[in-house]
Amino acid sequence: MVKVQICVGSHCSLVGALNILETLENLKEDYPEQIKIERVKCMDRCGDIKNAPVVKVDDELLTSAQNQVVISKVMERVE
Ligand code: FES
């Protein structure tokens, strides 16, 4: 089971968190038992907007997260 925490706070949402969330939810349809998605309101990393969006894959914190990076981190753990 991979736990993905995605920040859906205002800063992160402004810079693409919801796109990442949508991609993750689509991926979860293929791996319903292996991926757990948790929405978080703020991970306190957005004092510098360059850090947003913020995603945590298990214990690994990703700042300035991009879809492809998040998906590949998740898939590394699913497979
Ligand atoms: S809104 Fe995402 S870390 Fe603060």
Short mmCIF file of C-alpha atoms and ligand atoms in Angstrom, two decimals:
data_model
loop_
_atom_site.label_atom_id
_atom_site.label_comp_id
_atom_site.label_asym_id
_atom_site.label_seq_id
_atom_site.Cartn_x
_atom_site.Cartn_y
_atom_site.Cartn_z
CA MET A 1 0.00 0.00 0.00
CA VAL A 2 1.38 3.37 -1.05
CA LYS A 3 0.15 6.34 0.90
CA VAL A 4 0.02 9.58 -1.03
CA GLN A 5 -0.70 12.81 0.74
CA ILE A 6 -1.53 15.64 -1.58
CA CYS A 7 -1.87 19.20 -0.47
CA VAL A 8 -5.05 20.77 -1.76
CA GLY A 9 -4.54 24.04 0.10
CA SER A 10 -4.98 27.29 -1.77
CA HIS A 11 -1.34 27.81 -2.78
CA CYS A 12 -0.89 24.29 -4.05
CA SER A 13 -4.25 24.26 -5.81
CA LEU A 14 -3.29 27.44 -7.66
CA VAL A 15 -0.28 25.76 -9.19
CA GLY A 16 -1.63 22.42 -10.27
CA ALA A 17 -2.34 20.22 -7.24
CA LEU A 18 -5.82 19.42 -8.51
CA ASN A 19 -4.40 18.14 -11.80
CA ILE A 20 -2.12 15.83 -9.88
CA LEU A 21 -5.02 14.71 -7.71
CA GLU A 22 -7.10 13.88 -10.76
CA THR A 23 -4.25 11.89 -12.28
CA LEU A 24 -3.75 10.00 -9.01
CA GLU A 25 -7.44 9.21 -8.76
CA ASN A 26 -7.38 7.79 -12.27
CA LEU A 27 -4.33 5.70 -11.40
CA LYS A 28 -6.03 4.45 -8.24
CA GLU A 29 -8.84 2.99 -10.35
CA ASP A 30 -6.26 0.54 -11.70
CA TYR A 31 -4.73 -0.17 -8.26
CA PRO A 32 -7.57 0.29 -5.79
CA GLU A 33 -6.00 -1.87 -3.08
CA GLN A 34 -2.50 -0.49 -3.46
CA ILE A 35 -2.89 3.27 -3.44
CA LYS A 36 -4.30 5.37 -0.66
CA ILE A 37 -4.86 9.05 -1.38
CA GLU A 38 -5.19 11.54 1.42
CA ARG A 39 -6.01 15.20 0.83
CA VAL A 40 -4.26 17.58 3.19
CA LYS A 41 -5.19 21.25 3.65
CA CYS A 42 -1.65 22.61 3.99
CA MET A 43 1.68 20.97 4.63
CA ASP A 44 3.32 24.20 5.80
CA ARG A 45 5.74 24.29 2.89
CA CYS A 46 4.07 27.03 0.88
CA GLY A 47 5.71 29.99 2.66
CA ASP A 48 7.83 29.92 -0.47
CA ILE A 49 5.38 29.52 -3.35
CA LYS A 50 8.13 27.83 -5.38
CA ASN A 51 7.63 24.76 -3.19
CA ALA A 52 4.04 24.27 -4.30
CA PRO A 53 2.47 21.95 -5.14
CA VAL A 54 3.52 19.67 -2.31
CA VAL A 55 2.97 15.93 -2.35
CA LYS A 56 4.20 13.24 0.00
CA VAL A 57 4.62 9.68 -1.26
CA ASP A 58 5.01 7.50 1.83
CA ASP A 59 7.83 9.37 3.63
CA GLU A 60 9.20 11.13 0.59
CA LEU A 61 8.28 14.79 0.34
CA LEU A 62 8.06 16.22 -3.17
CA THR A 63 8.05 19.96 -3.63
CA SER A 64 7.24 21.71 -6.91
CA ALA A 65 5.64 18.37 -7.66
CA GLN A 66 4.89 17.47 -11.23
CA ASN A 67 2.44 14.87 -12.47
CA GLN A 68 5.04 12.62 -14.07
CA VAL A 69 7.34 12.63 -11.05
CA VAL A 70 4.52 11.86 -8.63
CA ILE A 71 3.18 9.04 -10.79
CA SER A 72 6.59 7.46 -11.23
CA LYS A 73 7.26 7.62 -7.46
CA VAL A 74 3.93 5.94 -6.82
CA MET A 75 4.48 3.29 -9.49
CA GLU A 76 7.94 2.46 -8.10
CA ARG A 77 6.20 1.43 -4.91
CA VAL A 78 3.18 -0.27 -6.45
CA GLU A 79 5.17 -2.60 -8.68
S1 FES B 1 -1.11 25.12 0.57
FE1 FES B 1 0.12 23.41 0.08
S2 FES B 1 1.75 23.46 1.49
FE2 FES B 1 0.49 25.11 2.04
#
